[in-house]
mmCIF file of C-alpha atoms in Angstrom:
data_model
loop_
_atom_site.group_PDB
_atom_site.id
_atom_site.type_symbol
_atom_site.label_atom_id
_atom_site.label_comp_id
_atom_site.label_asym_id
_atom_site.label_seq_id
_atom_site.Cartn_x
_atom_site.Cartn_y
_atom_site.Cartn_z
ATOM 1 C CA MET A 227 5.479 7.952 -11.812
ATOM 2 C CA THR A 228 7.418 8.829 -8.693
ATOM 3 C CA ASN A 229 8.898 6.223 -6.362
ATOM 4 C CA PHE A 230 6.101 6.998 -3.924
ATOM 5 C CA GLU A 231 3.413 6.290 -6.532
ATOM 6 C CA ILE A 232 5.135 3.118 -7.751
ATOM 7 C CA SER A 233 5.535 1.835 -4.193
ATOM 8 C CA ARG A 234 1.866 2.533 -3.404
ATOM 9 C CA THR A 235 0.762 0.786 -6.595
ATOM 10 C CA LEU A 236 2.848 -2.310 -5.827
ATOM 11 C CA SER A 237 1.524 -2.357 -2.273
ATOM 12 C CA ARG A 238 -2.047 -2.364 -3.622
ATOM 13 C CA VAL A 239 -1.122 -5.209 -5.987
ATOM 14 C CA ALA A 240 0.202 -7.278 -3.054
ATOM 15 C CA LYS A 241 -3.067 -6.731 -1.166
ATOM 16 C CA VAL A 242 -5.155 -7.744 -4.174
ATOM 17 C CA LEU A 243 -3.074 -10.885 -4.708
ATOM 18 C CA SER A 244 -3.469 -11.782 -1.040
ATOM 19 C CA PHE A 245 -7.229 -11.234 -1.336
ATOM 20 C CA LYS A 246 -7.346 -13.475 -4.398
ATOM 21 C CA GLY A 247 -5.352 -16.221 -2.668
ATOM 22 C CA VAL A 248 -2.274 -16.127 -4.911
ATOM 23 C CA ASP A 249 1.016 -17.850 -3.951
ATOM 24 C CA ARG A 250 2.526 -16.180 -0.859
ATOM 25 C CA ARG A 251 6.031 -16.079 -2.366
ATOM 26 C CA ARG A 252 4.810 -13.895 -5.201
ATOM 27 C CA ILE A 253 3.064 -11.577 -2.730
ATOM 28 C CA THR A 254 6.227 -11.358 -0.616
ATOM 29 C CA ASP A 255 8.326 -10.540 -3.702
ATOM 30 C CA ILE A 256 6.012 -7.664 -4.580
ATOM 31 C CA LYS A 257 5.979 -6.349 -0.990
ATOM 32 C CA ILE A 258 9.789 -6.410 -0.853
ATOM 33 C CA LEU A 259 10.035 -4.571 -4.172
ATOM 34 C CA SER A 260 7.500 -1.997 -2.953
ATOM 35 C CA MET A 261 9.468 -1.310 0.239
ATOM 36 C CA THR A 262 12.756 -1.211 -1.681
ATOM 37 C CA ILE A 263 11.457 1.386 -4.129
ATOM 38 C CA GLU A 264 9.954 3.439 -1.307
ATOM 39 C CA GLY A 265 13.362 3.657 0.360
ATOM 40 C CA LEU A 266 15.484 4.399 -2.723
ATOM 41 C CA PRO A 267 17.656 7.518 -2.411
ATOM 42 C CA PHE A 268 17.079 8.319 -6.110
ATOM 43 C CA GLU A 269 13.980 8.597 -8.289
ATOM 44 C CA LEU A 270 13.381 5.783 -10.747
ATOM 45 C CA ASN A 271 13.413 6.684 -14.437
ATOM 46 C CA ARG A 272 14.529 5.027 -17.674
ATOM 47 C CA LYS A 273 18.203 5.631 -16.836
ATOM 48 C CA THR A 274 18.129 4.446 -13.225
ATOM 49 C CA LEU A 275 15.760 1.515 -13.774
ATOM 50 C CA GLU A 276 18.623 -0.904 -14.508
ATOM 51 C CA ARG A 277 20.049 -0.287 -11.024
ATOM 52 C CA VAL A 278 16.989 -2.009 -9.558
ATOM 53 C CA GLU A 279 16.328 -4.517 -12.358
ATOM 54 C CA LYS A 280 19.719 -6.172 -11.926
ATOM 55 C CA TYR A 281 18.502 -7.504 -8.564
ATOM 56 C CA LEU A 282 15.506 -9.206 -10.208
ATOM 57 C CA PRO A 283 17.136 -11.770 -12.549
ATOM 58 C CA THR A 284 14.758 -14.581 -11.554
ATOM 59 C CA LYS A 285 11.622 -12.441 -11.387
ATOM 60 C CA PRO A 286 10.624 -11.555 -14.978
ATOM 61 C CA TYR A 287 7.045 -10.685 -13.988
ATOM 62 C CA LEU A 288 8.345 -8.085 -11.508
ATOM 63 C CA LYS A 289 10.744 -6.660 -14.088
ATOM 64 C CA ARG A 290 7.916 -6.343 -16.598
ATOM 65 C CA ILE A 291 5.549 -4.625 -14.160
ATOM 66 C CA LEU A 292 8.258 -2.298 -12.836
ATOM 67 C CA ARG A 293 9.411 -1.335 -16.334
ATOM 68 C CA ASP A 294 5.825 -0.590 -17.389
ATOM 69 C CA LEU A 295 5.251 1.606 -14.325
ATOM 70 C CA VAL A 296 8.498 3.538 -14.758
ATOM 71 C CA VAL A 297 8.429 3.932 -18.549
ATOM 72 C CA TYR A 298 4.688 4.232 -19.260
ATOM 73 C CA GLY A 299 3.272 5.229 -15.868
ATOM 74 C CA ARG A 300 0.859 2.289 -15.920
ATOM 75 C CA SER A 301 0.793 -1.490 -16.222
ATOM 76 C CA GLU A 302 -1.892 -3.360 -18.103
ATOM 77 C CA GLU A 303 -1.335 -6.417 -15.876
ATOM 78 C CA ILE A 304 -2.047 -4.346 -12.778
ATOM 79 C CA GLU A 305 -5.099 -2.681 -14.304
ATOM 80 C CA ILE A 306 -6.605 -6.081 -15.135
ATOM 81 C CA LEU A 307 -5.834 -7.346 -11.630
ATOM 82 C CA LEU A 308 -7.376 -4.315 -9.873
ATOM 83 C CA ARG A 309 -10.460 -4.152 -12.086
ATOM 84 C CA ASP A 310 -12.710 -6.370 -9.968
ATOM 85 C CA VAL A 311 -11.654 -5.313 -6.440
ATOM 86 C CA PRO A 312 -13.197 -2.184 -4.846
ATOM 87 C CA PRO A 313 -10.450 0.223 -3.610
ATOM 88 C CA SER A 314 -12.354 0.823 -0.356
ATOM 89 C CA LEU A 315 -12.103 -2.910 0.334
ATOM 90 C CA LEU A 316 -8.306 -2.816 0.080
ATOM 91 C CA GLU A 317 -8.197 0.027 2.613
ATOM 92 C CA LEU A 318 -9.477 -2.405 5.242
ATOM 93 C CA THR A 319 -6.136 -4.250 5.179
ATOM 94 C CA ARG A 320 -4.670 -1.260 7.016
ATOM 95 C CA ILE A 321 -6.557 -2.442 10.094
ATOM 96 C CA PRO A 322 -4.356 -4.768 12.163
ATOM 97 C CA GLY A 323 -5.982 -8.204 12.120
ATOM 98 C CA VAL A 324 -7.503 -7.834 8.647
ATOM 99 C CA GLY A 325 -5.376 -9.629 6.083
ATOM 100 C CA GLY A 326 -6.156 -11.100 2.699
ATOM 101 C CA ARG A 327 -7.950 -14.166 4.065
ATOM 102 C CA THR A 328 -10.134 -12.152 6.458
ATOM 103 C CA LEU A 329 -10.817 -9.627 3.725
ATOM 104 C CA LYS A 330 -12.037 -12.378 1.426
ATOM 105 C CA ILE A 331 -14.393 -13.683 4.131
ATOM 106 C CA LEU A 332 -15.731 -10.185 4.830
ATOM 107 C CA TYR A 333 -16.382 -9.573 1.152
ATOM 108 C CA GLU A 334 -17.789 -12.942 0.115
ATOM 109 C CA ARG A 335 -19.857 -13.860 3.175
ATOM 110 C CA PHE A 336 -21.000 -10.455 4.430
ATOM 111 C CA GLY A 337 -20.704 -8.165 1.396
ATOM 112 C CA VAL A 338 -18.392 -5.771 3.259
ATOM 113 C CA VAL A 339 -16.738 -3.268 0.909
ATOM 114 C CA ASP A 340 -15.736 -0.453 3.285
ATOM 115 C CA ILE A 341 -15.034 0.501 6.899
ATOM 116 C CA TYR A 342 -18.694 1.223 7.612
ATOM 117 C CA GLY A 343 -19.749 -2.222 6.440
ATOM 118 C CA LEU A 344 -17.102 -3.746 8.702
ATOM 119 C CA GLU A 345 -18.335 -1.722 11.682
ATOM 120 C CA SER A 346 -21.877 -2.937 10.999
ATOM 121 C CA VAL A 347 -20.779 -6.596 10.898
ATOM 122 C CA LEU A 348 -18.820 -6.114 14.137
ATOM 123 C CA LYS A 349 -21.807 -4.514 15.914
ATOM 124 C CA GLU A 350 -23.968 -7.498 15.000
ATOM 125 C CA GLY A 351 -21.294 -9.913 16.275
ATOM 126 C CA LEU A 352 -21.286 -11.917 13.052
ATOM 127 C CA LEU A 353 -17.515 -12.433 12.803
ATOM 128 C CA SER A 354 -17.303 -14.454 16.012
ATOM 129 C CA ARG A 355 -19.494 -17.103 14.345
ATOM 130 C CA VAL A 356 -17.052 -17.551 11.467
ATOM 131 C CA LYS A 357 -14.782 -20.539 12.171
ATOM 132 C CA GLU A 358 -11.690 -18.973 10.549
ATOM 133 C CA ILE A 359 -11.995 -15.758 12.601
ATOM 134 C CA GLY A 360 -13.741 -16.664 15.851
ATOM 135 C CA LEU A 361 -14.360 -14.577 18.945
ATOM 136 C CA ASN A 362 -10.664 -13.840 19.445
ATOM 137 C CA GLY A 363 -10.232 -12.550 15.884
ATOM 138 C CA GLU A 364 -13.355 -10.419 16.184
ATOM 139 C CA GLU A 365 -12.054 -8.862 19.411
ATOM 140 C CA ILE A 366 -8.699 -8.083 17.791
ATOM 141 C CA ILE A 367 -10.402 -6.355 14.861
ATOM 142 C CA LYS A 368 -12.743 -4.418 17.199
ATOM 143 C CA LYS A 369 -9.785 -3.255 19.270
ATOM 144 C CA ASN A 370 -7.794 -2.184 16.210
ATOM 145 C CA ILE A 371 -10.537 -0.532 14.162
ATOM 146 C CA SER A 372 -10.056 2.751 16.028
ATOM 147 C CA LYS A 373 -6.370 2.644 15.088
ATOM 148 C CA TYR A 374 -7.404 2.651 11.416
ATOM 149 C CA PHE A 375 -8.195 6.361 11.443
ATOM 150 C CA LYS A 376 -4.948 7.148 13.262
ATOM 151 C CA LEU A 377 -2.862 4.958 10.915
ATOM 152 C CA LYS A 378 -4.430 6.727 7.973
ATOM 153 C CA ARG A 379 -2.619 9.914 9.023
ATOM 154 C CA GLU A 380 0.802 8.384 9.755
ATOM 155 C CA PHE A 381 3.479 7.090 7.397
ATOM 156 C CA SER A 382 7.144 6.092 7.409
ATOM 157 C CA LEU A 383 10.010 8.551 7.037
ATOM 158 C CA SER A 384 11.033 7.097 3.676
ATOM 159 C CA THR A 385 7.452 7.515 2.404
ATOM 160 C CA ALA A 386 7.408 11.112 3.665
ATOM 161 C CA GLU A 387 10.718 11.875 1.943
ATOM 162 C CA SER A 388 9.536 10.331 -1.322
ATOM 163 C CA LEU A 389 6.269 12.273 -1.114
ATOM 164 C CA PHE A 390 8.207 15.458 -0.349
ATOM 165 C CA ARG A 391 10.406 15.004 -3.440
ATOM 166 C CA HIS A 392 7.239 14.624 -5.508
ATOM 167 C CA ILE A 393 5.604 17.749 -4.017
ATOM 168 C CA LYS A 394 8.846 19.722 -4.283
ATOM 169 C CA GLY A 395 9.056 18.902 -8.005
ATOM 170 C CA ILE A 396 5.540 20.225 -8.533
ATOM 171 C CA LEU A 397 6.200 23.417 -6.552
ATOM 172 C CA VAL A 398 9.498 24.112 -8.337
ATOM 173 C CA ASN A 399 7.762 23.643 -11.699
ATOM 174 C CA HIS A 400 5.245 26.285 -10.599
ATOM 175 C CA GLY A 401 7.933 28.836 -9.763
ATOM 176 C CA ALA A 402 8.828 28.143 -6.134
ATOM 177 C CA ARG A 403 12.437 29.126 -5.450
ATOM 178 C CA ARG A 404 13.053 27.469 -2.122
ATOM 179 C CA VAL A 405 11.244 24.368 -0.875
ATOM 180 C CA GLU A 406 12.507 22.596 2.237
ATOM 181 C CA ILE A 407 11.146 19.797 4.355
ATOM 182 C CA ALA A 408 10.218 20.658 7.945
ATOM 183 C CA GLY A 409 8.594 19.181 11.017
ATOM 184 C CA SER A 410 9.048 15.581 12.093
ATOM 185 C CA ALA A 411 10.353 14.617 8.625
ATOM 186 C CA ARG A 412 13.201 17.136 8.902
ATOM 187 C CA ARG A 413 13.986 15.827 12.384
ATOM 188 C CA LYS A 414 14.154 12.297 10.860
ATOM 189 C CA LYS A 415 11.439 10.787 13.067
ATOM 190 C CA GLU A 416 10.659 7.227 11.959
ATOM 191 C CA ILE A 417 6.897 7.860 11.926
ATOM 192 C CA VAL A 418 5.705 11.093 10.313
ATOM 193 C CA SER A 419 2.191 12.378 10.911
ATOM 194 C CA ASN A 420 2.446 15.598 8.905
ATOM 195 C CA LEU A 421 4.589 16.971 6.108
ATOM 196 C CA ASN A 422 5.502 20.653 6.532
#
């Protein structure tokens, strides 16, 4: 797995743990590890894994998951965790105002599993009646739902660079002689909307 793939996987794990109501410290640890891996200037492999593991002496569960992802390309712990959560449901956390607690309410009380289900619940005004969300929370989600489609096309510079390294490796393996990054990623813009 590339750093980009590992980072994405860990990010999904953090969202699932938040949805399931797990201890916030554990979620924060996973988010920090995800961001750290995303920003690494080198690709993780069996040889470079120790450079990251040495910073996790008190986090054996993170070491185990990270080692599994780097060495085997998968983690049984993660697969078990993700088994009962629809991926489309996790996508909703990209909408500002929808966190793990709100996601749980949407799923358990209204059966929302995707963006279209959320739009339907918002049109009916059902969220404003939920004590934990209220009218203010519903308005925030309504305002930010349009940003969801825009956010889906934008990512950080470190994510773009990691993705580029992954794509470059594939192209070089298929005979490409010269592959260079271009566009806003080459100009080192913090937010990249395309990868040329």
